[in-house]
Amino acid sequence: MTGPILSESARIGGTLVWYAAICSRQVWLMARGVEPDRRDELLRLGRLNDRETYVRDRHDISFGDNRFDILREEGGTLVVAEVKKSSRSMAAARLQLGHYLYELEKQGQEAKGVLLFPQERRREEVLLDEPLRKRLDRIYEEIRAIASAASPPPLARCAYCRSCAYGEWCWS
Ligand code: SF4
């Protein structure tokens, strides 16, 4: 299989961090440029319908290889918000948003994060602290190791397979 492979200097985007928290096989596939079904992907990432709830705030800010749902200022603090369909993948969502905060920090911009779950009428703050930075640093290493492997991680069914945009690639 051919396609882009992450090098040491490649930037890691938020979606790849999300994948790393869900399934290492997804990381390998995306790093190789294997495109998932876009609609499935948007649904799985919770980026359809519910984002319209926050249409007044939405900006889709691009920052390096990252794209935030919402960027706004609250009481003098920059706030990055991500809208998710459900809190089922909370750990992955926290890492993805933490990654955005870390990227901003590396550019000298402090910010706090908020995860929004409109269907659940819930919001969760994400603060970039030392444990989160260390966790992200480990994830970046894992991503680079997975991406540079010649073959994908072995197949193993998990709770996300049923709704995964790579389902056909893995299981047909
Ligand atoms: S279908 Fe399952 S094993 Fe394959 S990439 Fe998706 S979550 Fe991973």
PDB file of C-alpha atoms and ligand atoms in Angstrom:
ATOM      1  CA  MET A   1       0.000   0.000   0.000  1.00  0.00           C
ATOM      2  CA  THR A   2       1.241   3.499  -0.774  1.00  0.00           C
ATOM      3  CA  GLY A   3       0.403   6.836   0.785  1.00  0.00           C
ATOM      4  CA  PRO A   4       1.789   9.454   3.105  1.00  0.00           C
ATOM      5  CA  ILE A   5       3.572   8.117   6.129  1.00  0.00           C
ATOM      6  CA  LEU A   6       4.237  10.305   9.133  1.00  0.00           C
ATOM      7  CA  SER A   7       7.866  11.287   9.486  1.00  0.00           C
ATOM      8  CA  GLU A   8       9.531  12.570  12.646  1.00  0.00           C
ATOM      9  CA  SER A   9       8.818  16.129  11.576  1.00  0.00           C
ATOM     10  CA  ALA A  10       5.214  15.573  10.515  1.00  0.00           C
ATOM     11  CA  ARG A  11       2.565  17.434  12.470  1.00  0.00           C
ATOM     12  CA  ILE A  12      -0.020  15.394  14.266  1.00  0.00           C
ATOM     13  CA  GLY A  13      -3.596  16.624  14.002  1.00  0.00           C
ATOM     14  CA  GLY A  14      -6.408  16.305  16.500  1.00  0.00           C
ATOM     15  CA  THR A  15      -8.218  13.595  14.573  1.00  0.00           C
ATOM     16  CA  LEU A  16      -5.155  11.368  14.726  1.00  0.00           C
ATOM     17  CA  VAL A  17      -4.954  11.891  18.489  1.00  0.00           C
ATOM     18  CA  TRP A  18      -8.613  10.906  18.690  1.00  0.00           C
ATOM     19  CA  TYR A  19      -7.902   7.763  16.682  1.00  0.00           C
ATOM     20  CA  ALA A  20      -4.970   6.887  18.919  1.00  0.00           C
ATOM     21  CA  ALA A  21      -7.302   6.830  21.887  1.00  0.00           C
ATOM     22  CA  ILE A  22      -9.801   4.602  20.057  1.00  0.00           C
ATOM     23  CA  CYS A  23      -7.905   2.087  17.896  1.00  0.00           C
ATOM     24  CA  SER A  24      -4.264   1.863  16.790  1.00  0.00           C
ATOM     25  CA  ARG A  25      -5.320   0.356  13.480  1.00  0.00           C
ATOM     26  CA  GLN A  26      -7.168   3.556  12.640  1.00  0.00           C
ATOM     27  CA  VAL A  27      -3.954   5.480  13.292  1.00  0.00           C
ATOM     28  CA  TRP A  28      -2.018   3.297  10.861  1.00  0.00           C
ATOM     29  CA  LEU A  29      -4.705   3.569   8.167  1.00  0.00           C
ATOM     30  CA  MET A  30      -5.030   7.339   8.421  1.00  0.00           C
ATOM     31  CA  ALA A  31      -1.260   7.847   8.521  1.00  0.00           C
ATOM     32  CA  ARG A  32      -1.083   5.830   5.286  1.00  0.00           C
ATOM     33  CA  GLY A  33      -3.629   8.079   3.660  1.00  0.00           C
ATOM     34  CA  VAL A  34      -6.430   5.501   3.600  1.00  0.00           C
ATOM     35  CA  GLU A  35      -9.516   7.699   3.585  1.00  0.00           C
ATOM     36  CA  PRO A  36     -12.505   6.539   5.647  1.00  0.00           C
ATOM     37  CA  ASP A  37     -16.047   7.060   4.447  1.00  0.00           C
ATOM     38  CA  ARG A  38     -16.444  10.780   5.162  1.00  0.00           C
ATOM     39  CA  ARG A  39     -20.101  10.668   6.202  1.00  0.00           C
ATOM     40  CA  ASP A  40     -19.505   7.760   8.566  1.00  0.00           C
ATOM     41  CA  GLU A  41     -16.544   9.611   9.922  1.00  0.00           C
ATOM     42  CA  LEU A  42     -18.460  12.813  10.555  1.00  0.00           C
ATOM     43  CA  LEU A  43     -21.199  10.879  12.281  1.00  0.00           C
ATOM     44  CA  ARG A  44     -18.760   8.990  14.432  1.00  0.00           C
ATOM     45  CA  LEU A  45     -16.925  12.126  15.430  1.00  0.00           C
ATOM     46  CA  GLY A  46     -20.269  13.653  16.327  1.00  0.00           C
ATOM     47  CA  ARG A  47     -19.827  16.437  13.838  1.00  0.00           C
ATOM     48  CA  LEU A  48     -23.195  16.398  12.114  1.00  0.00           C
ATOM     49  CA  ASN A  49     -26.445  17.961  13.224  1.00  0.00           C
ATOM     50  CA  ASP A  50     -25.503  18.790  16.772  1.00  0.00           C
ATOM     51  CA  ARG A  51     -22.911  21.302  15.717  1.00  0.00           C
ATOM     52  CA  GLU A  52     -25.741  23.378  14.339  1.00  0.00           C
ATOM     53  CA  THR A  53     -26.872  23.927  17.927  1.00  0.00           C
ATOM     54  CA  TYR A  54     -23.950  26.280  18.277  1.00  0.00           C
ATOM     55  CA  VAL A  55     -24.192  27.833  14.844  1.00  0.00           C
ATOM     56  CA  ARG A  56     -23.849  31.382  16.220  1.00  0.00           C
ATOM     57  CA  ASP A  57     -20.502  30.510  17.776  1.00  0.00           C
ATOM     58  CA  ARG A  58     -19.114  28.236  15.134  1.00  0.00           C
ATOM     59  CA  HIS A  59     -16.012  29.374  13.383  1.00  0.00           C
ATOM     60  CA  ASP A  60     -14.192  26.218  12.265  1.00  0.00           C
ATOM     61  CA  ILE A  61     -10.839  27.739  13.108  1.00  0.00           C
ATOM     62  CA  SER A  62      -7.848  26.180  11.386  1.00  0.00           C
ATOM     63  CA  PHE A  63      -4.601  26.047  13.315  1.00  0.00           C
ATOM     64  CA  GLY A  64      -1.758  24.073  11.781  1.00  0.00           C
ATOM     65  CA  ASP A  65      -3.129  20.591  11.116  1.00  0.00           C
ATOM     66  CA  ASN A  66      -5.943  21.187  13.569  1.00  0.00           C
ATOM     67  CA  ARG A  67      -9.425  22.592  13.286  1.00  0.00           C
ATOM     68  CA  PHE A  68     -11.448  23.762  16.250  1.00  0.00           C
ATOM     69  CA  ASP A  69     -15.214  23.853  16.283  1.00  0.00           C
ATOM     70  CA  ILE A  70     -15.452  27.040  18.307  1.00  0.00           C
ATOM     71  CA  LEU A  71     -12.992  29.667  19.469  1.00  0.00           C
ATOM     72  CA  ARG A  72     -14.159  32.477  21.700  1.00  0.00           C
ATOM     73  CA  GLU A  73     -13.116  34.689  24.549  1.00  0.00           C
ATOM     74  CA  GLU A  74     -14.684  34.401  27.990  1.00  0.00           C
ATOM     75  CA  GLY A  75     -13.642  36.929  30.622  1.00  0.00           C
ATOM     76  CA  GLY A  76     -10.286  37.534  28.978  1.00  0.00           C
ATOM     77  CA  THR A  77      -9.534  33.817  28.546  1.00  0.00           C
ATOM     78  CA  LEU A  78      -9.370  32.132  25.165  1.00  0.00           C
ATOM     79  CA  VAL A  79     -11.721  29.151  25.039  1.00  0.00           C
ATOM     80  CA  VAL A  80     -11.529  26.325  22.506  1.00  0.00           C
ATOM     81  CA  ALA A  81     -14.727  24.280  22.336  1.00  0.00           C
ATOM     82  CA  GLU A  82     -15.506  21.014  20.584  1.00  0.00           C
ATOM     83  CA  VAL A  83     -19.046  19.805  19.994  1.00  0.00           C
ATOM     84  CA  LYS A  84     -19.628  16.067  20.336  1.00  0.00           C
ATOM     85  CA  LYS A  85     -22.651  13.928  19.699  1.00  0.00           C
ATOM     86  CA  SER A  86     -22.252  11.932  22.885  1.00  0.00           C
ATOM     87  CA  SER A  87     -19.944  11.586  25.850  1.00  0.00           C
ATOM     88  CA  ARG A  88     -19.398   7.910  25.079  1.00  0.00           C
ATOM     89  CA  SER A  89     -15.862   8.587  23.875  1.00  0.00           C
ATOM     90  CA  MET A  90     -15.077  11.118  26.581  1.00  0.00           C
ATOM     91  CA  ALA A  91     -11.461   9.998  27.064  1.00  0.00           C
ATOM     92  CA  ALA A  92     -10.706  10.383  23.346  1.00  0.00           C
ATOM     93  CA  ALA A  93     -12.500  13.733  23.226  1.00  0.00           C
ATOM     94  CA  ARG A  94     -10.488  15.031  26.186  1.00  0.00           C
ATOM     95  CA  LEU A  95      -7.235  14.000  24.532  1.00  0.00           C
ATOM     96  CA  GLN A  96      -8.204  15.574  21.218  1.00  0.00           C
ATOM     97  CA  LEU A  97      -9.102  18.867  22.866  1.00  0.00           C
ATOM     98  CA  GLY A  98      -6.047  18.658  25.142  1.00  0.00           C
ATOM     99  CA  HIS A  99      -3.944  18.309  22.012  1.00  0.00           C
ATOM    100  CA  TYR A 100      -5.381  21.566  20.631  1.00  0.00           C
ATOM    101  CA  LEU A 101      -4.599  23.352  23.895  1.00  0.00           C
ATOM    102  CA  TYR A 102      -1.072  21.918  23.861  1.00  0.00           C
ATOM    103  CA  GLU A 103      -0.517  23.051  20.275  1.00  0.00           C
ATOM    104  CA  LEU A 104      -1.675  26.554  21.183  1.00  0.00           C
ATOM    105  CA  GLU A 105       0.557  26.586  24.259  1.00  0.00           C
ATOM    106  CA  LYS A 106       3.556  25.691  22.114  1.00  0.00           C
ATOM    107  CA  GLN A 107       2.800  28.847  20.134  1.00  0.00           C
ATOM    108  CA  GLY A 108       2.670  30.901  23.337  1.00  0.00           C
ATOM    109  CA  GLN A 109      -1.118  31.027  23.513  1.00  0.00           C
ATOM    110  CA  GLU A 110      -2.798  29.856  26.715  1.00  0.00           C
ATOM    111  CA  ALA A 111      -6.360  28.613  26.417  1.00  0.00           C
ATOM    112  CA  LYS A 112      -8.859  26.438  28.202  1.00  0.00           C
ATOM    113  CA  GLY A 113     -11.039  23.803  26.587  1.00  0.00           C
ATOM    114  CA  VAL A 114     -14.717  22.951  26.778  1.00  0.00           C
ATOM    115  CA  LEU A 115     -16.412  19.836  25.444  1.00  0.00           C
ATOM    116  CA  LEU A 116     -20.059  20.396  24.554  1.00  0.00           C
ATOM    117  CA  PHE A 117     -22.607  17.578  24.402  1.00  0.00           C
ATOM    118  CA  PRO A 118     -25.816  19.325  23.344  1.00  0.00           C
ATOM    119  CA  GLN A 119     -27.949  16.172  23.281  1.00  0.00           C
ATOM    120  CA  GLU A 120     -26.982  15.492  26.871  1.00  0.00           C
ATOM    121  CA  ARG A 121     -27.105  19.176  27.882  1.00  0.00           C
ATOM    122  CA  ARG A 122     -23.663  18.716  29.300  1.00  0.00           C
ATOM    123  CA  ARG A 123     -20.363  20.570  29.175  1.00  0.00           C
ATOM    124  CA  GLU A 124     -16.987  19.422  30.463  1.00  0.00           C
ATOM    125  CA  GLU A 125     -13.972  21.631  30.989  1.00  0.00           C
ATOM    126  CA  VAL A 126     -10.565  20.438  29.835  1.00  0.00           C
ATOM    127  CA  LEU A 127      -7.514  22.052  31.398  1.00  0.00           C
ATOM    128  CA  LEU A 128      -4.037  21.408  30.107  1.00  0.00           C
ATOM    129  CA  ASP A 129      -2.012  20.261  33.111  1.00  0.00           C
ATOM    130  CA  GLU A 130       1.234  18.337  33.431  1.00  0.00           C
ATOM    131  CA  PRO A 131      -0.327  14.828  33.484  1.00  0.00           C
ATOM    132  CA  LEU A 132      -2.248  15.657  30.297  1.00  0.00           C
ATOM    133  CA  ARG A 133       0.902  17.014  28.600  1.00  0.00           C
ATOM    134  CA  LYS A 134       2.783  13.813  29.528  1.00  0.00           C
ATOM    135  CA  ARG A 135      -0.066  11.633  28.300  1.00  0.00           C
ATOM    136  CA  LEU A 136      -0.112  13.517  25.002  1.00  0.00           C
ATOM    137  CA  ASP A 137       3.673  13.253  24.621  1.00  0.00           C
ATOM    138  CA  ARG A 138       3.344   9.468  25.014  1.00  0.00           C
ATOM    139  CA  ILE A 139       0.517   9.387  22.478  1.00  0.00           C
ATOM    140  CA  TYR A 140       2.609  11.303  19.936  1.00  0.00           C
ATOM    141  CA  GLU A 141       5.355   8.675  20.334  1.00  0.00           C
ATOM    142  CA  GLU A 142       2.835   5.865  19.938  1.00  0.00           C
ATOM    143  CA  ILE A 143       1.378   7.478  16.821  1.00  0.00           C
ATOM    144  CA  ARG A 144       4.801   7.823  15.214  1.00  0.00           C
ATOM    145  CA  ALA A 145       5.688   4.215  16.063  1.00  0.00           C
ATOM    146  CA  ILE A 146       2.396   2.865  14.657  1.00  0.00           C
ATOM    147  CA  ALA A 147       2.603   5.047  11.546  1.00  0.00           C
ATOM    148  CA  SER A 148       6.132   3.939  10.725  1.00  0.00           C
ATOM    149  CA  ALA A 149       5.334   0.214  11.010  1.00  0.00           C
ATOM    150  CA  ALA A 150       5.293  -1.644   7.694  1.00  0.00           C
ATOM    151  CA  SER A 151       2.016  -3.406   8.398  1.00  0.00           C
ATOM    152  CA  PRO A 152      -1.106  -2.458  10.366  1.00  0.00           C
ATOM    153  CA  PRO A 153      -1.623  -3.557  13.960  1.00  0.00           C
ATOM    154  CA  PRO A 154      -3.386  -6.944  14.080  1.00  0.00           C
ATOM    155  CA  LEU A 155      -7.139  -7.025  13.730  1.00  0.00           C
ATOM    156  CA  ALA A 156      -9.001  -7.070  17.009  1.00  0.00           C
ATOM    157  CA  ARG A 157     -12.672  -6.318  17.378  1.00  0.00           C
ATOM    158  CA  CYS A 158     -13.523  -3.549  19.795  1.00  0.00           C
ATOM    159  CA  ALA A 159     -16.583  -1.596  20.853  1.00  0.00           C
ATOM    160  CA  TYR A 160     -15.991   0.986  18.118  1.00  0.00           C
ATOM    161  CA  CYS A 161     -15.831  -1.419  15.156  1.00  0.00           C
ATOM    162  CA  ARG A 162     -19.570  -1.344  14.541  1.00  0.00           C
ATOM    163  CA  SER A 163     -19.627   2.407  13.897  1.00  0.00           C
ATOM    164  CA  CYS A 164     -16.109   2.743  12.503  1.00  0.00           C
ATOM    165  CA  ALA A 165     -15.673   4.361   9.096  1.00  0.00           C
ATOM    166  CA  TYR A 166     -12.905   1.831   8.377  1.00  0.00           C
ATOM    167  CA  GLY A 167     -15.226  -1.111   9.060  1.00  0.00           C
ATOM    168  CA  GLU A 168     -15.321  -2.243   5.445  1.00  0.00           C
ATOM    169  CA  TRP A 169     -11.565  -2.041   5.142  1.00  0.00           C
ATOM    170  CA  CYS A 170     -11.025  -4.193   8.225  1.00  0.00           C
ATOM    171  CA  TRP A 171     -13.841  -6.695   8.090  1.00  0.00           C
ATOM    172  CA  SER A 172     -14.958  -7.339   4.517  1.00  0.00           C
TER     173      SER A 172
HETATM  174  S1  SF4 B   1     -13.119  -1.399  12.209  1.00  0.00           S
HETATM  175 FE1  SF4 B   1     -12.437  -1.807  14.315  1.00  0.00          FE
HETATM  176  S2  SF4 B   1     -10.349  -2.634  14.117  1.00  0.00           S
HETATM  177 FE2  SF4 B   1     -10.860  -1.609  12.157  1.00  0.00          FE
HETATM  178  S3  SF4 B   1     -10.043   0.467  12.374  1.00  0.00           S
HETATM  179 FE3  SF4 B   1     -12.201   0.497  12.995  1.00  0.00          FE
HETATM  180  S4  SF4 B   1     -12.201   0.246  15.237  1.00  0.00           S
HETATM  181 FE4  SF4 B   1     -10.167  -0.398  14.455  1.00  0.00          FE
END
